[in-house]
């Protein structure tokens, strides 16, 4: 067994704490079809990015703020297939609540809906796409989460 000594742990959400790929792929395919775009091509670039950044890359002519809000609402409402990654519930409940945070490319509404749906705690510090200008892969979400942890 490996022992890790640290003051803070910053987690990603999707693919680390929850498996939401079914919903992400379903909703992006619906969005792509609605706009005449290739869903497979789109899925190759959206994972881990802010929705508005992905949309700007493939459909800059659209009202990006409106489209991102519509997609966020659809992903927030669609929880069919979202599951906790095995072992994460036990891990998070074993950690002191002031020692871990989440930094995600999803919106606050999506993140909290997914956490609640799978029965995982919502952390005191939750940095989402709503909080940063530059989403992942830029380090901004993690840097902001670390600052908010104030450790």
CSV table of N, CA and C in Angstrom, one decimal:
chain,number,residue,atom,x,y,z
A,1,UNK,N,0.8,-1.2,0.0
A,1,UNK,CA,0.0,0.0,0.0
A,1,UNK,C,0.9,1.2,0.0
A,2,UNK,N,0.5,2.2,-0.8
A,2,UNK,CA,1.3,3.5,-0.9
A,2,UNK,C,0.7,4.5,0.1
A,3,UNK,N,1.5,5.2,0.8
A,3,UNK,CA,1.1,6.2,1.7
A,3,UNK,C,1.4,7.6,1.0
A,4,UNK,N,0.5,8.5,1.0
A,4,UNK,CA,0.6,9.8,0.4
A,4,UNK,C,0.5,10.8,1.5
A,5,UNK,N,1.4,11.7,1.6
A,5,UNK,CA,1.4,12.8,2.6
A,5,UNK,C,1.2,14.1,1.8
A,6,UNK,N,0.1,14.8,2.0
A,6,UNK,CA,-0.2,16.1,1.4
A,6,UNK,C,-1.2,16.9,2.2
A,7,UNK,N,-1.3,18.1,1.9
A,7,UNK,CA,-2.2,19.0,2.6
A,7,UNK,C,-3.6,19.1,1.9
A,8,UNK,N,-3.6,19.0,0.6
A,8,UNK,CA,-4.8,19.1,-0.2
A,8,UNK,C,-4.7,18.1,-1.4
A,9,UNK,N,-5.9,17.7,-1.8
A,9,UNK,CA,-6.1,16.8,-3.0
A,9,UNK,C,-7.1,17.5,-3.9
A,10,UNK,N,-6.7,17.8,-5.1
A,10,UNK,CA,-7.6,18.4,-6.1
A,10,UNK,C,-7.9,17.3,-7.1
A,11,UNK,N,-9.2,17.1,-7.2
A,11,UNK,CA,-9.8,16.0,-8.1
A,11,UNK,C,-10.4,16.7,-9.3
A,12,UNK,N,-10.3,16.0,-10.4
A,12,UNK,CA,-11.1,16.2,-11.6
A,12,UNK,C,-12.5,15.5,-11.3
A,13,UNK,N,-13.5,15.8,-12.0
A,13,UNK,CA,-14.8,15.2,-11.7
A,13,UNK,C,-15.0,14.0,-12.6
A,14,UNK,N,-15.3,14.3,-13.9
A,14,UNK,CA,-15.7,13.3,-14.9
A,14,UNK,C,-14.5,12.4,-15.2
A,15,UNK,N,-14.7,11.2,-15.0
A,15,UNK,CA,-13.6,10.2,-15.3
A,15,UNK,C,-12.7,9.9,-14.1
A,16,UNK,N,-12.8,10.7,-13.0
A,16,UNK,CA,-12.1,10.5,-11.8
A,16,UNK,C,-13.0,10.1,-10.7
A,17,UNK,N,-14.0,10.9,-10.4
A,17,UNK,CA,-14.9,10.7,-9.3
A,17,UNK,C,-16.2,10.0,-9.9
A,18,UNK,N,-16.7,10.5,-11.0
A,18,UNK,CA,-17.9,10.0,-11.7
A,18,UNK,C,-17.6,9.6,-13.1
A,19,UNK,N,-18.3,8.6,-13.6
A,19,UNK,CA,-18.2,8.2,-15.0
A,19,UNK,C,-19.5,8.7,-15.6
A,20,UNK,N,-19.3,9.8,-16.5
A,20,UNK,CA,-20.4,10.4,-17.1
A,20,UNK,C,-20.3,10.4,-18.6
A,21,UNK,N,-19.4,9.6,-19.1
A,21,UNK,CA,-19.2,9.6,-20.6
A,21,UNK,C,-20.4,9.3,-21.4
A,22,UNK,N,-21.3,8.5,-20.9
A,22,UNK,CA,-22.5,8.1,-21.6
A,22,UNK,C,-23.3,9.4,-21.9
A,23,UNK,N,-23.5,10.2,-20.8
A,23,UNK,CA,-24.3,11.4,-20.9
A,23,UNK,C,-23.6,12.4,-21.8
A,24,UNK,N,-22.3,12.6,-21.6
A,24,UNK,CA,-21.6,13.6,-22.4
A,24,UNK,C,-21.7,13.3,-23.8
A,25,UNK,N,-21.4,12.0,-24.2
A,25,UNK,CA,-21.5,11.6,-25.6
A,25,UNK,C,-22.9,11.7,-26.2
A,26,UNK,N,-23.9,11.3,-25.4
A,26,UNK,CA,-25.3,11.4,-25.9
A,26,UNK,C,-25.6,12.8,-26.1
A,27,UNK,N,-25.4,13.7,-25.2
A,27,UNK,CA,-25.8,15.1,-25.4
A,27,UNK,C,-25.0,15.9,-26.4
A,28,UNK,N,-23.7,15.6,-26.6
A,28,UNK,CA,-22.9,16.2,-27.6
A,28,UNK,C,-23.4,15.7,-29.0
A,29,UNK,N,-23.7,14.4,-29.1
A,29,UNK,CA,-24.2,13.9,-30.4
A,29,UNK,C,-25.5,14.6,-30.8
A,30,UNK,N,-26.4,14.8,-29.8
A,30,UNK,CA,-27.7,15.4,-30.1
A,30,UNK,C,-27.4,16.9,-30.6
A,31,UNK,N,-26.5,17.5,-29.9
A,31,UNK,CA,-26.1,18.9,-30.2
A,31,UNK,C,-25.5,19.0,-31.6
A,32,UNK,N,-24.6,18.0,-31.9
A,32,UNK,CA,-24.0,18.0,-33.2
A,32,UNK,C,-25.0,17.8,-34.3
A,33,UNK,N,-25.9,16.8,-34.1
A,33,UNK,CA,-26.9,16.5,-35.1
A,33,UNK,C,-27.8,17.7,-35.4
A,34,UNK,N,-28.1,18.4,-34.3
A,34,UNK,CA,-29.0,19.6,-34.5
A,34,UNK,C,-28.3,20.7,-35.3
A,35,UNK,N,-27.0,20.7,-35.3
A,35,UNK,CA,-26.3,21.7,-36.1
A,35,UNK,C,-25.6,21.2,-37.3
A,36,UNK,N,-25.9,19.9,-37.7
A,36,UNK,CA,-25.3,19.4,-38.9
A,36,UNK,C,-23.8,19.1,-38.8
A,37,UNK,N,-23.4,18.8,-37.6
A,37,UNK,CA,-21.9,18.5,-37.4
A,37,UNK,C,-21.7,17.0,-37.2
A,38,UNK,N,-20.5,16.6,-37.5
A,38,UNK,CA,-20.1,15.2,-37.3
A,38,UNK,C,-19.9,14.9,-35.8
A,39,UNK,N,-20.7,14.1,-35.3
A,39,UNK,CA,-20.7,13.8,-33.8
A,39,UNK,C,-19.4,13.1,-33.4
A,40,UNK,N,-18.9,12.2,-34.3
A,40,UNK,CA,-17.6,11.5,-33.9
A,40,UNK,C,-16.5,12.5,-33.9
A,41,UNK,N,-16.4,13.4,-34.9
A,41,UNK,CA,-15.3,14.4,-34.9
A,41,UNK,C,-15.4,15.2,-33.6
A,42,UNK,N,-16.6,15.6,-33.3
A,42,UNK,CA,-16.8,16.5,-32.2
A,42,UNK,C,-16.4,15.8,-30.9
A,43,UNK,N,-16.8,14.6,-30.7
A,43,UNK,CA,-16.4,13.9,-29.5
A,43,UNK,C,-14.9,13.7,-29.3
A,44,UNK,N,-14.2,13.7,-30.4
A,44,UNK,CA,-12.8,13.6,-30.3
A,44,UNK,C,-12.1,14.9,-29.7
A,45,UNK,N,-12.9,15.9,-29.5
A,45,UNK,CA,-12.3,17.2,-29.1
A,45,UNK,C,-12.9,17.8,-27.8
A,46,UNK,N,-14.1,17.3,-27.4
A,46,UNK,CA,-14.8,18.0,-26.4
A,46,UNK,C,-14.5,17.5,-25.0
A,47,UNK,N,-14.1,16.3,-24.8
A,47,UNK,CA,-13.8,15.8,-23.5
A,47,UNK,C,-12.8,16.6,-22.7
A,48,UNK,N,-13.1,17.1,-21.5
A,48,UNK,CA,-12.2,17.8,-20.7
A,48,UNK,C,-12.1,19.3,-21.1
A,49,UNK,N,-12.9,19.8,-22.0
A,49,UNK,CA,-12.9,21.2,-22.4
A,49,UNK,C,-14.2,21.8,-21.9
A,50,UNK,N,-14.1,23.2,-21.8
A,50,UNK,CA,-15.3,23.9,-21.5
A,50,UNK,C,-16.2,23.8,-22.8
A,51,UNK,N,-17.5,23.7,-22.6
A,51,UNK,CA,-18.4,23.6,-23.8
A,51,UNK,C,-18.3,24.8,-24.7
A,52,UNK,N,-18.2,26.0,-24.2
A,52,UNK,CA,-18.2,27.1,-25.1
A,52,UNK,C,-16.9,27.2,-25.9
A,53,UNK,N,-15.8,26.7,-25.3
A,53,UNK,CA,-14.5,26.6,-26.1
A,53,UNK,C,-14.7,25.6,-27.3
A,54,UNK,N,-15.2,24.5,-27.0
A,54,UNK,CA,-15.4,23.5,-28.0
A,54,UNK,C,-16.4,24.0,-29.1
A,55,UNK,N,-17.4,24.6,-28.7
A,55,UNK,CA,-18.4,25.2,-29.7
A,55,UNK,C,-17.8,26.2,-30.6
A,56,UNK,N,-17.0,27.1,-30.0
A,56,UNK,CA,-16.3,28.2,-30.8
A,56,UNK,C,-15.4,27.6,-31.8
A,57,UNK,N,-14.8,26.4,-31.5
A,57,UNK,CA,-13.9,25.8,-32.5
A,57,UNK,C,-14.6,25.2,-33.7
A,58,UNK,N,-15.9,24.7,-33.5
A,58,UNK,CA,-16.6,24.1,-34.6
A,58,UNK,C,-17.7,24.8,-35.2
A,59,UNK,N,-18.3,25.8,-34.4
A,59,UNK,CA,-19.4,26.5,-34.9
A,59,UNK,C,-19.4,28.0,-34.4
A,60,UNK,N,-18.4,28.7,-34.8
A,60,UNK,CA,-18.2,30.1,-34.3
A,60,UNK,C,-19.4,31.0,-34.7
A,61,UNK,N,-20.2,30.6,-35.7
A,61,UNK,CA,-21.3,31.4,-36.2
A,61,UNK,C,-22.5,31.4,-35.3
A,62,UNK,N,-22.5,30.4,-34.4
A,62,UNK,CA,-23.7,30.3,-33.5
A,62,UNK,C,-23.6,31.2,-32.3
A,63,UNK,N,-24.7,31.4,-31.6
A,63,UNK,CA,-24.7,32.2,-30.4
A,63,UNK,C,-24.2,31.2,-29.3
A,64,UNK,N,-22.9,31.3,-29.0
A,64,UNK,CA,-22.2,30.4,-28.2
A,64,UNK,C,-22.7,30.4,-26.8
A,65,UNK,N,-23.0,31.5,-26.2
A,65,UNK,CA,-23.5,31.6,-24.8
A,65,UNK,C,-24.9,30.9,-24.7
A,66,UNK,N,-25.7,31.1,-25.7
A,66,UNK,CA,-27.0,30.4,-25.7
A,66,UNK,C,-26.9,28.9,-25.9
A,67,UNK,N,-26.0,28.5,-26.8
A,67,UNK,CA,-25.8,27.1,-27.1
A,67,UNK,C,-25.2,26.4,-25.9
A,68,UNK,N,-24.2,27.0,-25.3
A,68,UNK,CA,-23.6,26.4,-24.1
A,68,UNK,C,-24.6,26.3,-22.9
A,69,UNK,N,-25.5,27.3,-22.8
A,69,UNK,CA,-26.5,27.2,-21.7
A,69,UNK,C,-27.5,26.1,-22.0
A,70,UNK,N,-27.9,25.9,-23.2
A,70,UNK,CA,-28.8,24.8,-23.6
A,70,UNK,C,-28.2,23.5,-23.4
A,71,UNK,N,-26.9,23.3,-23.8
A,71,UNK,CA,-26.2,22.0,-23.6
A,71,UNK,C,-26.0,21.8,-22.1
A,72,UNK,N,-25.7,22.8,-21.3
A,72,UNK,CA,-25.5,22.6,-19.9
A,72,UNK,C,-26.8,22.1,-19.2
A,73,UNK,N,-27.9,22.8,-19.6
A,73,UNK,CA,-29.2,22.4,-19.1
A,73,UNK,C,-29.6,20.9,-19.5
A,74,UNK,N,-29.3,20.5,-20.7
A,74,UNK,CA,-29.5,19.2,-21.1
A,74,UNK,C,-28.7,18.2,-20.3
A,75,UNK,N,-27.4,18.5,-20.2
A,75,UNK,CA,-26.5,17.6,-19.4
A,75,UNK,C,-26.9,17.5,-17.9
A,76,UNK,N,-27.3,18.6,-17.4
A,76,UNK,CA,-27.7,18.6,-16.0
A,76,UNK,C,-29.0,17.8,-15.8
A,77,UNK,N,-29.9,17.8,-16.7
A,77,UNK,CA,-31.1,17.0,-16.6
A,77,UNK,C,-30.9,15.5,-16.9
A,78,UNK,N,-29.9,15.2,-17.7
A,78,UNK,CA,-29.7,13.9,-18.2
A,78,UNK,C,-28.7,13.2,-17.3
A,79,UNK,N,-29.2,12.3,-16.4
A,79,UNK,CA,-28.3,11.6,-15.5
A,79,UNK,C,-28.3,10.1,-15.7
A,80,UNK,N,-29.0,9.7,-16.7
A,80,UNK,CA,-29.1,8.3,-17.0
A,80,UNK,C,-27.8,7.7,-17.5
A,81,UNK,N,-27.2,6.9,-16.6
A,81,UNK,CA,-25.9,6.3,-17.0
A,81,UNK,C,-24.7,6.9,-16.2
A,82,UNK,N,-25.0,8.0,-15.4
A,82,UNK,CA,-23.9,8.6,-14.6
A,82,UNK,C,-23.7,7.7,-13.4
A,83,UNK,N,-22.5,7.2,-13.1
A,83,UNK,CA,-22.2,6.4,-11.9
A,83,UNK,C,-20.9,6.9,-11.3
A,84,UNK,N,-20.8,6.6,-10.0
A,84,UNK,CA,-19.6,6.9,-9.2
A,84,UNK,C,-18.5,5.9,-9.7
A,85,UNK,N,-17.3,6.4,-9.7
A,85,UNK,CA,-16.2,5.5,-10.0
A,85,UNK,C,-16.0,4.7,-8.7
A,86,UNK,N,-15.8,3.3,-8.9
A,86,UNK,CA,-15.7,2.5,-7.7
A,86,UNK,C,-14.6,2.9,-6.7
A,87,UNK,N,-15.0,3.0,-5.5
A,87,UNK,CA,-14.0,3.3,-4.4
A,87,UNK,C,-14.0,4.8,-4.1
A,88,UNK,N,-14.6,5.7,-4.9
A,88,UNK,CA,-14.5,7.1,-4.7
A,88,UNK,C,-15.3,7.6,-3.5
A,89,UNK,N,-16.5,7.0,-3.3
A,89,UNK,CA,-17.3,7.3,-2.2
A,89,UNK,C,-16.6,7.1,-0.9
A,90,UNK,N,-16.0,5.9,-0.7
A,90,UNK,CA,-15.3,5.6,0.5
A,90,UNK,C,-14.1,6.5,0.7
A,91,UNK,N,-13.4,6.8,-0.4
A,91,UNK,CA,-12.2,7.7,-0.3
A,91,UNK,C,-12.6,9.1,0.1
A,92,UNK,N,-13.6,9.7,-0.5
A,92,UNK,CA,-14.0,11.1,-0.2
A,92,UNK,C,-14.5,11.2,1.2
A,93,UNK,N,-15.3,10.2,1.7
A,93,UNK,CA,-15.8,10.2,3.0
A,93,UNK,C,-14.7,10.0,4.1
A,94,UNK,N,-13.6,9.4,3.7
A,94,UNK,CA,-12.4,9.2,4.6
A,94,UNK,C,-11.6,10.5,4.7
A,95,UNK,N,-11.7,11.4,3.7
A,95,UNK,CA,-10.9,12.6,3.8
A,95,UNK,C,-11.5,13.7,4.6
A,96,UNK,N,-10.8,14.5,5.3
A,96,UNK,CA,-11.3,15.6,6.0
A,96,UNK,C,-11.9,16.6,4.9
A,97,UNK,N,-13.1,17.1,5.1
A,97,UNK,CA,-13.8,17.9,4.1
A,97,UNK,C,-13.0,19.2,3.7
A,98,UNK,N,-12.1,19.6,4.5
A,98,UNK,CA,-11.4,20.9,4.2
A,98,UNK,C,-10.1,20.5,3.5
A,99,UNK,N,-9.9,19.3,3.1
A,99,UNK,CA,-8.6,18.9,2.5
A,99,UNK,C,-8.7,18.4,1.0
A,100,UNK,N,-9.9,18.6,0.5
A,100,UNK,CA,-10.1,18.2,-0.9
A,100,UNK,C,-11.0,19.1,-1.7
A,101,UNK,N,-10.8,19.2,-3.0
A,101,UNK,CA,-11.6,20.0,-3.8
A,101,UNK,C,-11.8,19.4,-5.2
A,102,UNK,N,-12.7,20.0,-6.0
A,102,UNK,CA,-12.9,19.5,-7.3
A,102,UNK,C,-12.7,20.7,-8.3
A,103,UNK,N,-11.9,20.4,-9.4
A,103,UNK,CA,-11.8,21.3,-10.5
A,103,UNK,C,-12.3,20.6,-11.7
A,104,UNK,N,-13.3,21.1,-12.4
A,104,UNK,CA,-13.9,20.5,-13.5
A,104,UNK,C,-14.2,21.4,-14.7
A,105,UNK,N,-14.2,20.9,-15.9
A,105,UNK,CA,-14.6,21.7,-17.0
A,105,UNK,C,-16.1,21.9,-17.2
A,106,UNK,N,-16.8,21.1,-16.4
A,106,UNK,CA,-18.3,21.2,-16.5
A,106,UNK,C,-18.8,22.4,-15.7
A,107,UNK,N,-20.1,22.8,-15.9
A,107,UNK,CA,-20.7,23.9,-15.2
A,107,UNK,C,-21.0,23.5,-13.8
A,108,UNK,N,-21.3,24.4,-12.9
A,108,UNK,CA,-21.6,24.2,-11.5
A,108,UNK,C,-22.9,23.3,-11.4
A,109,UNK,N,-23.8,23.6,-12.3
A,109,UNK,CA,-25.1,22.8,-12.2
A,109,UNK,C,-24.9,21.4,-12.6
A,110,UNK,N,-24.0,21.2,-13.6
A,110,UNK,CA,-23.8,19.8,-14.1
A,110,UNK,C,-23.0,19.1,-13.0
A,111,UNK,N,-22.0,19.7,-12.4
A,111,UNK,CA,-21.1,19.0,-11.4
A,111,UNK,C,-21.9,18.7,-10.2
A,112,UNK,N,-22.7,19.6,-9.7
A,112,UNK,CA,-23.5,19.3,-8.4
A,112,UNK,C,-24.6,18.2,-8.7
A,113,UNK,N,-25.2,18.3,-9.9
A,113,UNK,CA,-26.2,17.3,-10.2
A,113,UNK,C,-25.6,15.9,-10.3
A,114,UNK,N,-24.5,15.8,-10.9
A,114,UNK,CA,-23.8,14.5,-11.0
A,114,UNK,C,-23.4,14.0,-9.6
A,115,UNK,N,-22.8,14.8,-8.8
A,115,UNK,CA,-22.3,14.4,-7.5
A,115,UNK,C,-23.5,13.9,-6.7
A,116,UNK,N,-24.6,14.7,-6.7
A,116,UNK,CA,-25.8,14.3,-5.9
A,116,UNK,C,-26.4,13.0,-6.4
A,117,UNK,N,-26.4,12.9,-7.7
A,117,UNK,CA,-27.1,11.7,-8.3
A,117,UNK,C,-26.4,10.4,-7.9
A,118,UNK,N,-25.0,10.5,-7.8
A,118,UNK,CA,-24.3,9.2,-7.4
A,118,UNK,C,-24.0,9.1,-5.9
A,119,UNK,N,-24.5,10.1,-5.2
A,119,UNK,CA,-24.4,10.1,-3.7
A,119,UNK,C,-23.0,10.5,-3.2
A,120,UNK,N,-22.2,11.2,-4.0
A,120,UNK,CA,-21.0,11.7,-3.5
A,120,UNK,C,-21.1,13.1,-2.9
A,121,UNK,N,-20.3,13.4,-1.9
A,121,UNK,CA,-20.5,14.8,-1.3
A,121,UNK,C,-20.0,15.9,-2.2
A,122,UNK,N,-20.7,17.0,-2.1
A,122,UNK,CA,-20.3,18.2,-2.8
A,122,UNK,C,-19.2,18.9,-1.9
A,123,UNK,N,-18.0,19.2,-2.5
A,123,UNK,CA,-17.0,19.7,-1.6
A,123,UNK,C,-17.2,21.2,-1.3
A,124,UNK,N,-16.5,21.6,-0.3
A,124,UNK,CA,-16.5,23.1,0.1
A,124,UNK,C,-16.0,23.9,-1.0
A,125,UNK,N,-15.0,23.4,-1.7
A,125,UNK,CA,-14.4,24.1,-2.9
A,125,UNK,C,-14.7,23.3,-4.1
A,126,UNK,N,-15.5,23.9,-5.0
A,126,UNK,CA,-15.8,23.3,-6.3
A,126,UNK,C,-15.6,24.4,-7.4
A,127,UNK,N,-14.6,24.2,-8.2
A,127,UNK,CA,-14.2,25.1,-9.2
A,127,UNK,C,-14.7,24.5,-10.5
A,128,UNK,N,-15.6,25.3,-11.3
A,128,UNK,CA,-16.2,24.8,-12.5
A,128,UNK,C,-15.8,25.8,-13.6
A,129,UNK,N,-16.3,25.4,-14.8
A,129,UNK,CA,-16.1,26.2,-16.0
A,129,UNK,C,-16.7,27.6,-15.8
A,130,UNK,N,-17.7,27.7,-14.9
A,130,UNK,CA,-18.3,29.0,-14.6
A,130,UNK,C,-17.3,30.0,-13.9
A,131,UNK,N,-16.3,29.4,-13.3
A,131,UNK,CA,-15.4,30.2,-12.5
A,131,UNK,C,-14.1,30.7,-13.2
A,132,UNK,N,-13.8,30.2,-14.3
A,132,UNK,CA,-12.5,30.5,-15.0
A,132,UNK,C,-12.8,30.9,-16.5
A,133,UNK,N,-11.9,31.7,-17.0
A,133,UNK,CA,-11.9,32.1,-18.4
A,133,UNK,C,-11.3,31.0,-19.2
A,134,UNK,N,-10.2,30.5,-18.8
A,134,UNK,CA,-9.4,29.5,-19.5
A,134,UNK,C,-9.6,28.1,-18.8
A,135,UNK,N,-10.4,27.2,-19.5
A,135,UNK,CA,-10.6,25.9,-18.9
A,135,UNK,C,-9.5,25.0,-19.2
A,136,UNK,N,-9.6,23.8,-18.7
A,136,UNK,CA,-8.6,22.7,-19.0
A,136,UNK,C,-8.5,22.5,-20.5
A,137,UNK,N,-7.4,22.3,-21.1
A,137,UNK,CA,-6.2,21.8,-20.4
A,137,UNK,C,-5.3,22.9,-19.8
A,138,UNK,N,-5.7,24.2,-19.8
A,138,UNK,CA,-5.0,25.2,-19.1
A,138,UNK,C,-5.1,24.9,-17.6
A,139,UNK,N,-4.1,25.3,-16.8
A,139,UNK,CA,-4.1,25.0,-15.4
A,139,UNK,C,-5.0,25.9,-14.6
A,140,UNK,N,-5.7,26.8,-15.1
A,140,UNK,CA,-6.5,27.8,-14.4
A,140,UNK,C,-7.5,27.2,-13.4
A,141,UNK,N,-8.3,26.2,-13.7
A,141,UNK,CA,-9.2,25.6,-12.7
A,141,UNK,C,-8.5,25.0,-11.5
A,142,UNK,N,-7.3,24.4,-11.7
A,142,UNK,CA,-6.6,23.8,-10.6
A,142,UNK,C,-5.9,24.9,-9.8
A,143,UNK,N,-5.4,25.9,-10.4
A,143,UNK,CA,-4.8,27.0,-9.7
A,143,UNK,C,-5.8,27.7,-8.8
A,144,UNK,N,-7.0,28.0,-9.4
A,144,UNK,CA,-8.0,28.6,-8.6
A,144,UNK,C,-8.5,27.8,-7.4
A,145,UNK,N,-8.6,26.5,-7.7
A,145,UNK,CA,-9.0,25.6,-6.6
A,145,UNK,C,-8.0,25.6,-5.5
A,146,UNK,N,-6.7,25.6,-5.8
A,146,UNK,CA,-5.6,25.6,-4.8
A,146,UNK,C,-5.7,26.9,-4.0
A,147,UNK,N,-5.9,28.0,-4.7
A,147,UNK,CA,-6.0,29.3,-4.0
A,147,UNK,C,-7.2,29.3,-3.0
A,148,UNK,N,-8.3,28.8,-3.5
A,148,UNK,CA,-9.5,28.7,-2.6
A,148,UNK,C,-9.3,27.8,-1.4
A,149,UNK,N,-8.5,26.8,-1.6
A,149,UNK,CA,-8.2,25.9,-0.5
A,149,UNK,C,-7.4,26.6,0.6
A,150,UNK,N,-6.6,27.6,0.2
A,150,UNK,CA,-5.9,28.4,1.2
A,150,UNK,C,-5.1,27.6,2.1
A,151,UNK,N,-4.3,26.7,1.6
A,151,UNK,CA,-3.5,25.8,2.5
A,151,UNK,C,-2.0,26.1,2.2
